[in-house]
Coordinates of C-alpha atoms and ligand atoms in Angstrom, one line a residue:
M248 CA -15.8 15.4 -2.6
I249 CA -14.0 12.2 -1.5
L250 CA -12.1 11.5 1.7
V251 CA -8.8 9.7 1.4
T252 CA -7.1 8.3 4.6
G253 CA -3.4 7.8 4.7
G254 CA -2.9 9.9 1.6
A255 CA 0.6 11.1 2.6
G256 CA 1.9 7.5 2.5
F257 CA 3.2 5.5 -0.4
I258 CA 0.1 4.2 -2.1
G259 CA -2.2 6.9 -0.8
S260 CA -0.1 9.8 -2.2
N261 CA 0.1 8.0 -5.5
F262 CA -3.7 7.6 -5.4
V263 CA -4.3 11.3 -4.6
L264 CA -2.0 12.5 -7.4
D265 CA -3.5 10.0 -9.8
W266 CA -7.1 10.9 -8.8
L267 CA -6.5 14.6 -9.5
R268 CA -4.8 13.8 -12.8
H269 CA -7.8 11.9 -14.0
G270 CA -10.6 14.2 -12.9
N271 CA -11.6 17.3 -11.0
E272 CA -13.4 16.0 -7.9
P273 CA -11.7 17.4 -4.8
V274 CA -10.1 15.3 -2.1
V275 CA -9.8 15.7 1.6
N276 CA -6.7 13.9 2.7
L277 CA -6.6 12.8 6.3
D278 CA -3.3 11.5 7.5
K279 CA -1.6 11.3 10.9
L280 CA 1.9 11.8 9.4
T281 CA 3.6 8.9 11.1
Y282 CA 7.1 8.1 10.1
A283 CA 5.6 6.7 6.9
G284 CA 3.6 9.8 5.9
N285 CA 5.4 12.5 4.1
L286 CA 3.9 15.8 2.8
R287 CA 6.7 16.1 0.3
N288 CA 5.0 13.3 -1.7
L289 CA 2.3 15.9 -2.4
D290 CA 4.5 18.8 -3.3
A291 CA 3.0 18.8 -6.9
L292 CA -0.3 19.8 -5.3
A293 CA 1.0 22.7 -3.2
D294 CA -1.1 25.3 -5.2
D295 CA -3.9 23.0 -6.1
R296 CA -7.2 23.9 -4.3
R297 CA -8.7 20.6 -5.1
H298 CA -6.5 19.0 -2.4
Q299 CA -7.1 19.7 1.2
F300 CA -4.8 18.1 3.7
V301 CA -5.9 17.5 7.3
R302 CA -3.4 16.1 9.9
G303 CA -5.3 13.7 12.2
D304 CA -6.0 10.2 13.3
I305 CA -8.5 7.9 11.7
G306 CA -9.3 6.8 15.3
D307 CA -10.5 10.3 16.2
R308 CA -14.2 9.7 15.5
D309 CA -15.3 13.3 16.2
L310 CA -12.7 14.7 13.8
V311 CA -13.6 12.2 11.1
L312 CA -17.4 12.8 11.4
S313 CA -17.0 16.6 11.3
L314 CA -15.0 16.3 8.1
L315 CA -17.5 13.9 6.5
R316 CA -20.3 16.2 7.3
R317 CA -18.6 19.6 6.6
E318 CA -17.3 18.4 3.2
R319 CA -20.4 16.4 2.3
I320 CA -18.2 13.4 1.5
R321 CA -19.7 10.9 -1.0
A322 CA -16.9 8.3 -0.8
V323 CA -14.1 7.2 1.5
V324 CA -10.9 5.5 0.3
H325 CA -9.2 4.0 3.3
F326 CA -5.4 3.5 3.0
A327 CA -4.3 4.6 6.5
A328 CA -2.5 1.8 8.2
E329 CA 0.7 0.6 9.8
S330 CA 2.0 -1.4 6.9
H331 CA 5.5 -2.9 7.5
V332 CA 5.6 -6.6 8.5
D333 CA 9.0 -6.3 10.3
R334 CA 7.8 -3.4 12.4
S335 CA 4.7 -5.5 13.4
I336 CA 7.1 -8.2 14.7
H337 CA 9.1 -5.7 16.8
A338 CA 6.1 -3.6 18.0
P339 CA 2.6 -5.0 17.2
E340 CA 0.6 -2.6 19.4
D341 CA 0.5 0.3 16.9
F342 CA -0.9 -2.2 14.3
I343 CA -3.8 -3.1 16.5
Q344 CA -4.5 0.6 17.4
T345 CA -4.5 1.9 13.8
N346 CA -5.5 -1.0 11.7
V347 CA -8.1 -2.5 14.0
V348 CA -9.3 0.1 16.4
G349 CA -8.7 3.0 14.0
T350 CA -10.6 1.3 11.2
F351 CA -13.4 0.5 13.6
R352 CA -13.7 4.2 14.7
L353 CA -13.5 5.3 11.1
L354 CA -16.4 3.0 10.2
E355 CA -18.4 4.3 13.2
A356 CA -18.0 7.9 11.9
V357 CA -18.9 6.7 8.4
R358 CA -22.0 5.0 9.7
A359 CA -23.2 8.1 11.5
H360 CA -22.6 10.2 8.3
W361 CA -24.2 7.7 6.0
S362 CA -27.3 7.3 8.1
D363 CA -28.0 11.0 7.8
L364 CA -27.7 11.1 4.0
P365 CA -30.8 11.0 1.8
P366 CA -31.6 7.5 0.4
D367 CA -31.1 8.7 -3.1
A368 CA -30.0 12.0 -4.8
A369 CA -28.9 13.5 -8.1
Q370 CA -25.5 12.6 -9.6
D371 CA -22.7 14.2 -7.7
E372 CA -24.8 14.7 -4.5
P373 CA -24.0 12.3 -1.6
S374 CA -26.7 9.8 -0.9
R375 CA -26.9 6.5 0.9
A376 CA -27.3 4.6 -2.4
R377 CA -24.3 6.2 -4.1
F378 CA -22.0 6.3 -1.0
R379 CA -18.9 4.0 -1.1
F380 CA -16.4 3.0 1.5
V381 CA -13.4 1.4 -0.3
H382 CA -11.2 -0.5 2.1
V383 CA -7.6 -1.0 0.7
S384 CA -6.3 -4.3 2.0
T385 CA -3.6 -6.9 1.3
D386 CA -3.1 -10.4 0.0
E387 CA -1.2 -11.2 3.2
V388 CA -4.5 -11.9 5.0
Y389 CA -4.7 -15.2 3.1
G390 CA -1.4 -16.6 4.6
T391 CA 1.2 -18.5 2.6
L392 CA 1.1 -20.7 -0.5
A393 CA 3.1 -23.8 -1.3
P394 CA 4.9 -23.7 -4.8
E395 CA 2.2 -25.8 -6.5
D396 CA -0.8 -24.1 -4.9
P397 CA -3.2 -22.0 -7.1
P398 CA -3.1 -18.2 -6.5
F399 CA -5.4 -16.6 -3.9
T400 CA -9.0 -16.0 -5.0
E401 CA -11.6 -13.9 -3.2
T402 CA -12.9 -17.1 -1.5
T403 CA -9.5 -18.4 -0.2
P404 CA -9.9 -18.7 3.6
Y405 CA -8.1 -16.1 5.8
Q406 CA -5.0 -17.5 7.5
P407 CA -2.9 -14.4 8.5
N408 CA 0.5 -15.2 9.8
S409 CA 2.1 -11.9 10.9
P410 CA 0.7 -9.3 13.4
Y411 CA 0.4 -7.0 10.4
A412 CA -1.6 -9.5 8.3
A413 CA -3.8 -10.4 11.4
S414 CA -4.6 -6.7 12.0
K415 CA -5.5 -6.2 8.3
A416 CA -7.6 -9.4 8.4
A417 CA -9.4 -8.0 11.5
S418 CA -10.1 -4.7 9.7
D419 CA -11.4 -6.6 6.6
H420 CA -13.8 -8.5 8.8
L421 CA -15.0 -5.3 10.5
V422 CA -15.6 -3.6 7.1
R423 CA -17.5 -6.7 5.9
S424 CA -19.7 -6.7 9.1
F425 CA -20.6 -3.0 8.6
H426 CA -22.0 -3.9 5.2
H427 CA -23.9 -7.0 6.4
T428 CA -25.2 -5.5 9.6
F429 CA -25.7 -1.8 8.8
G430 CA -25.9 -1.8 5.0
I431 CA -22.9 0.5 4.4
P432 CA -21.9 0.2 0.8
V433 CA -18.3 -1.1 1.3
V434 CA -16.0 -2.6 -1.3
T435 CA -12.7 -4.3 -0.3
T436 CA -9.6 -4.8 -2.4
N437 CA -6.9 -7.3 -1.5
C438 CA -3.8 -6.4 -3.4
S439 CA -0.3 -7.9 -3.8
N440 CA 3.0 -6.2 -3.1
N441 CA 3.3 -2.7 -4.6
Y442 CA 6.4 -0.9 -5.8
G443 CA 7.1 2.5 -7.4
P444 CA 7.7 6.2 -6.5
F445 CA 7.4 7.4 -2.9
Q446 CA 7.8 4.0 -1.3
F447 CA 9.5 4.3 2.1
P448 CA 13.0 2.7 2.0
E449 CA 12.2 0.1 4.7
K450 CA 10.5 -2.1 2.1
L451 CA 12.6 -4.5 -0.1
I452 CA 12.8 -2.6 -3.4
P453 CA 13.5 1.0 -2.2
L454 CA 15.7 -0.3 0.6
C455 CA 17.9 -2.2 -1.9
I456 CA 18.1 0.7 -4.3
H457 CA 19.1 3.0 -1.5
N458 CA 21.6 0.6 0.1
A459 CA 23.1 -0.2 -3.3
L460 CA 23.9 3.5 -4.1
A461 CA 25.2 4.0 -0.5
G462 CA 27.6 1.1 -0.9
R463 CA 25.9 -0.9 1.9
P464 CA 24.8 -4.6 2.0
L465 CA 21.6 -5.6 0.2
P466 CA 20.0 -7.8 3.0
I467 CA 18.2 -10.9 1.7
Y468 CA 16.2 -12.8 4.4
G469 CA 16.8 -16.5 4.5
D470 CA 17.5 -18.1 1.1
G471 CA 15.8 -15.3 -0.9
Q472 CA 13.5 -17.8 -2.5
Q473 CA 10.3 -16.4 -1.0
V474 CA 7.9 -15.3 -3.8
R475 CA 5.9 -12.1 -4.0
D476 CA 3.5 -11.0 -6.7
W477 CA 4.6 -7.5 -7.7
L478 CA 2.3 -4.7 -9.0
Y479 CA 3.4 -1.2 -10.1
V480 CA 1.7 1.3 -7.8
E481 CA -0.1 3.2 -10.6
D482 CA -1.7 0.0 -11.7
H483 CA -3.0 -0.4 -8.1
T484 CA -4.3 3.2 -7.9
A485 CA -6.1 2.6 -11.3
A486 CA -7.7 -0.5 -9.9
I487 CA -8.9 1.4 -6.9
R488 CA -10.5 4.1 -9.1
T489 CA -12.2 1.3 -11.1
V490 CA -13.5 -0.4 -7.9
L491 CA -14.7 3.0 -6.5
D492 CA -16.5 3.7 -9.8
R493 CA -17.9 0.2 -10.7
G494 CA -17.3 -2.2 -7.8
M495 CA -20.4 -3.9 -6.3
P496 CA -21.1 -3.1 -2.6
G497 CA -20.3 -6.0 -0.3
E498 CA -17.8 -7.5 -2.8
T499 CA -14.1 -8.0 -2.5
Y500 CA -11.7 -7.8 -5.4
N501 CA -8.2 -9.3 -5.5
V502 CA -5.7 -7.1 -7.3
G503 CA -2.4 -8.3 -8.7
G504 CA -0.1 -8.2 -11.7
W505 CA 0.5 -11.9 -12.4
N506 CA 4.2 -11.1 -11.6
E507 CA 5.4 -13.8 -9.2
K508 CA 9.2 -13.4 -8.5
P509 CA 11.5 -14.8 -5.9
N510 CA 13.1 -12.0 -3.8
L511 CA 16.7 -12.8 -4.9
E512 CA 15.6 -12.4 -8.6
V513 CA 14.0 -9.0 -7.8
V514 CA 17.2 -7.8 -6.2
R515 CA 19.4 -9.2 -9.0
T516 CA 17.2 -7.4 -11.5
L517 CA 17.6 -4.1 -9.5
C518 CA 21.3 -4.6 -9.5
S519 CA 21.6 -5.1 -13.2
I520 CA 19.5 -2.0 -14.0
L521 CA 21.6 0.0 -11.5
D522 CA 24.8 -1.4 -13.2
E523 CA 23.5 0.1 -16.4
L524 CA 22.1 3.4 -15.2
A525 CA 24.5 4.3 -12.3
P526 CA 27.5 2.0 -12.6
R527 CA 29.8 1.6 -9.5
R528 CA 33.0 3.5 -9.7
D529 CA 35.1 0.3 -9.3
G530 CA 33.4 -1.3 -12.3
R531 CA 32.0 -4.2 -10.3
S532 CA 28.3 -5.1 -10.1
Y533 CA 26.0 -4.0 -7.3
A534 CA 25.1 -7.7 -7.0
D535 CA 28.4 -8.1 -5.1
Q536 CA 26.6 -6.2 -2.2
I537 CA 23.9 -8.9 -1.9
T538 CA 24.2 -10.3 1.7
F539 CA 22.1 -13.2 3.1
V540 CA 20.8 -12.3 6.6
T541 CA 18.7 -14.2 9.3
D542 CA 15.2 -14.9 8.1
R543 CA 12.2 -13.0 9.3
P544 CA 10.3 -15.0 11.9
G545 CA 7.1 -16.6 10.5
H546 CA 8.2 -15.5 7.0
D547 CA 5.4 -16.4 4.4
R548 CA 6.9 -18.4 1.6
R549 CA 4.8 -17.4 -1.3
Y550 CA 2.0 -14.9 -2.2
A551 CA 0.2 -15.0 -5.6
I552 CA -3.0 -13.3 -6.7
D553 CA -5.7 -14.5 -9.0
A554 CA -7.0 -11.2 -10.4
R555 CA -9.6 -12.6 -12.8
K556 CA -12.6 -11.2 -11.0
V557 CA -11.5 -7.6 -11.2
E558 CA -10.3 -8.1 -14.7
R559 CA -13.4 -9.8 -16.0
S560 CA -16.2 -8.0 -14.1
L561 CA -14.7 -4.5 -14.0
G562 CA -12.4 -4.5 -17.0
W563 CA -9.2 -3.5 -15.1
R564 CA -5.9 -4.6 -16.4
P565 CA -2.3 -3.8 -15.2
R566 CA -0.4 -1.6 -17.7
E567 CA 3.2 -2.2 -16.5
T568 CA 5.1 -5.4 -16.8
F569 CA 7.5 -6.1 -14.0
E570 CA 10.4 -5.2 -16.4
S571 CA 9.0 -1.8 -17.4
G572 CA 7.7 -0.9 -13.9
I573 CA 11.0 -1.8 -12.1
R574 CA 13.0 0.3 -14.6
R575 CA 10.6 3.3 -14.1
T576 CA 11.1 2.8 -10.3
V577 CA 14.9 2.7 -10.4
R578 CA 14.9 5.8 -12.6
W579 CA 12.5 7.6 -10.2
Y580 CA 14.8 6.9 -7.2
L581 CA 17.9 8.0 -9.1
D582 CA 16.1 11.2 -10.0
H583 CA 14.8 11.9 -6.5
A584 CA 17.9 11.6 -4.3
E585 CA 16.7 14.6 -2.3
W586 CA 13.4 12.8 -1.4
V587 CA 15.4 9.8 -0.3
A588 CA 17.9 11.8 1.8
D589 CA 14.9 13.6 3.4
V590 CA 13.2 10.4 4.6
T591 CA 16.3 8.5 5.6
S592 CA 17.5 10.8 8.3
G593 CA 16.8 10.5 12.1
G594 CA 14.2 7.8 12.9
Y595 CA 14.9 5.9 9.8
R596 CA 18.6 5.3 10.8
E597 CA 17.4 4.1 14.2
W598 CA 15.1 1.6 12.7
I599 CA 17.8 0.2 10.3
A600 CA 20.3 0.0 13.2
K601 CA 17.9 -1.8 15.5
H602 CA 16.4 -4.2 12.9
Y603 CA 19.5 -5.2 11.0
S604 CA 22.1 -5.2 13.8
A605 CA 21.2 -8.6 15.2
A606 CA 21.1 -10.2 11.7
T607 CA 23.8 -12.8 11.1
T608 CA 25.1 -12.2 7.6
S609 CA 26.9 -14.0 4.8
R610 CA 27.9 -12.5 1.4
G611 CA 25.9 -13.7 -1.7
Ligands
NAD155 P1 2.5 3.5 4.2 O1 3.0 2.9 5.4 O2 3.4 4.0 3.2 O3 1.5 4.7 4.5 C1 0.5 4.6 5.5 C2 0.0 6.1 5.7 O4 -1.0 6.0 6.7 C3 1.0 7.1 6.2 O5 0.9 8.3 5.5 C4 0.7 7.3 7.6 O6 1.1 8.5 8.1 C5 -0.8 7.1 7.7 N1 -1.3 6.7 8.9 C6 -0.9 5.7 9.7 N2 -1.6 5.6 10.9 C7 -2.6 6.5 10.8 C8 -3.7 6.9 11.6 N3 -3.9 6.3 12.8 N4 -4.5 7.9 11.2 C9 -4.3 8.5 10.0 N5 -3.2 8.2 9.2 C10 -2.4 7.2 9.6 O7 1.5 2.3 3.6 P2 1.2 1.9 2.0 O8 2.3 1.0 1.6 O9 1.0 3.2 1.3 O10 -0.1 1.1 2.2 C11 -1.4 1.8 2.2 C12 -2.5 0.8 2.4 O11 -2.4 -0.3 1.4 C13 -2.4 0.0 3.7 O12 -3.7 -0.2 4.2 C14 -1.8 -1.3 3.3 O13 -2.2 -2.3 4.2 C15 -2.3 -1.5 2.0 N6 -1.5 -2.4 1.1 C16 -0.2 -2.1 0.9 C17 0.6 -2.8 0.0 C18 2.0 -2.5 -0.3 O14 2.7 -3.3 -1.0 N7 2.6 -1.4 0.2 C19 -0.1 -3.9 -0.7 C20 -1.4 -4.2 -0.5 C21 -2.1 -3.4 0.4
TYD156 P1 8.5 -6.2 2.2 O1 8.9 -5.2 1.2 O2 8.8 -5.9 3.6 O3 7.0 -6.6 1.9 P2 6.1 -7.8 2.6 O4 6.8 -8.4 3.8 O5 4.9 -7.1 2.9 O6 5.9 -8.8 1.5 O7 9.3 -7.6 1.8 C1 9.2 -8.2 0.5 C2 9.9 -9.5 0.6 O8 11.3 -9.2 0.7 C3 9.5 -10.3 1.8 O9 9.6 -11.7 1.4 C4 10.6 -10.0 2.8 C5 11.8 -9.8 1.9 N1 12.8 -8.8 2.5 C6 14.2 -9.2 2.5 O10 14.6 -10.3 2.0 N2 15.1 -8.3 3.0 C7 14.7 -7.1 3.6 O11 15.6 -6.3 4.1 C8 13.3 -6.7 3.5 C9 12.8 -5.4 4.1 C10 12.4 -7.6 3.0

């Protein structure tokens, strides 16, 4: 049995679905169900006894420890986090509480459980030697790159620039220290920007698909030339399964798709796929809705991942190109209008009104 934290969020729910498609080992899914957590992402598992959902906070050490012990957990995959950079600019406190304090308390519970396990045991039985704590982190901990810089490797110094990135960097350091000091078999992944089904429409790609179809502006921060390295979410979940299976304790692995794209190009690509699959009634392109807005403070210019370590030492490779992955993603959002309508009510509208109201705009 494995414990997944944050398994009702975007990547976590994709991971849980993917895990149970590829095997039979049951999952306990611990999630607080913040605005970003949505049980509808897991509808396909409604009658599946291999999936057990528990609503709770990773910072609740007693709850976590009782789950670890009761379910004889042999591995933890830690996704739970506050994940949106813009929210970390408006309200950083939650990021410190969940990403730093929450991860610390989770680690403390894991340490107590792990210390009680036998040193070694048969296959499928939890033991100290076979236990794994997989910490899912981000490339944003490395800071920003200039256009000619080489991509981030596992030895690039940490230079986090947003409160989100700083809180994830702090959690990475805590995870590392629990390996070096206490011997917990941890593995950390630092992944680039993900996209795909179930991504909350506050992030660039689902936000622009949603706004395009609703006839609203597609907000591009600054000049739109900031570069992100995009990875289809199923390629990320496959990388995490690989790292859980074969990653070396104490190691970190950078995960990315070698898909660097400026934001404006990403949004133009989305518009042309939408023009083809769901054309506007007036016959014009969705690209007419592109609107330049005030830049994000401290906006990192470029992220890029050197994924050679995970590719060469563990044999993982992304399957989707950006072109195939983005088409699948647009189709998914077109086919799941109900899911989008469900998550874009109430609190979502407040966030959009607050965050984008002050932005000065010009049409692109
Ligand atoms: P998300 O915001 O979609 O989901 C986060 C989930 O964590 C939600 O279900 C939420 O309810 C849950 N959660 C939040 N606080 C919690 C708490 N205190 N206790 C229990 N559950 C809590 O995030 P995501 O995009 O799926 O990201 C998942 C992880 O992957 C994060 O750690 C993030 O830093 C990392 N990551 C994300 C990306 C990306 O592009 N989205 C890229 C690299 C790494
Ligand atoms: P985002 O999806 O928030 O991910 P991250 O900040 O973690 O990289 O943003 C991706 C890029 O898109 C980033 O450079 C910021 C930019 N962006 C916009 O231009 N407009 C928007 O409305 C949003 C949400 C993001």
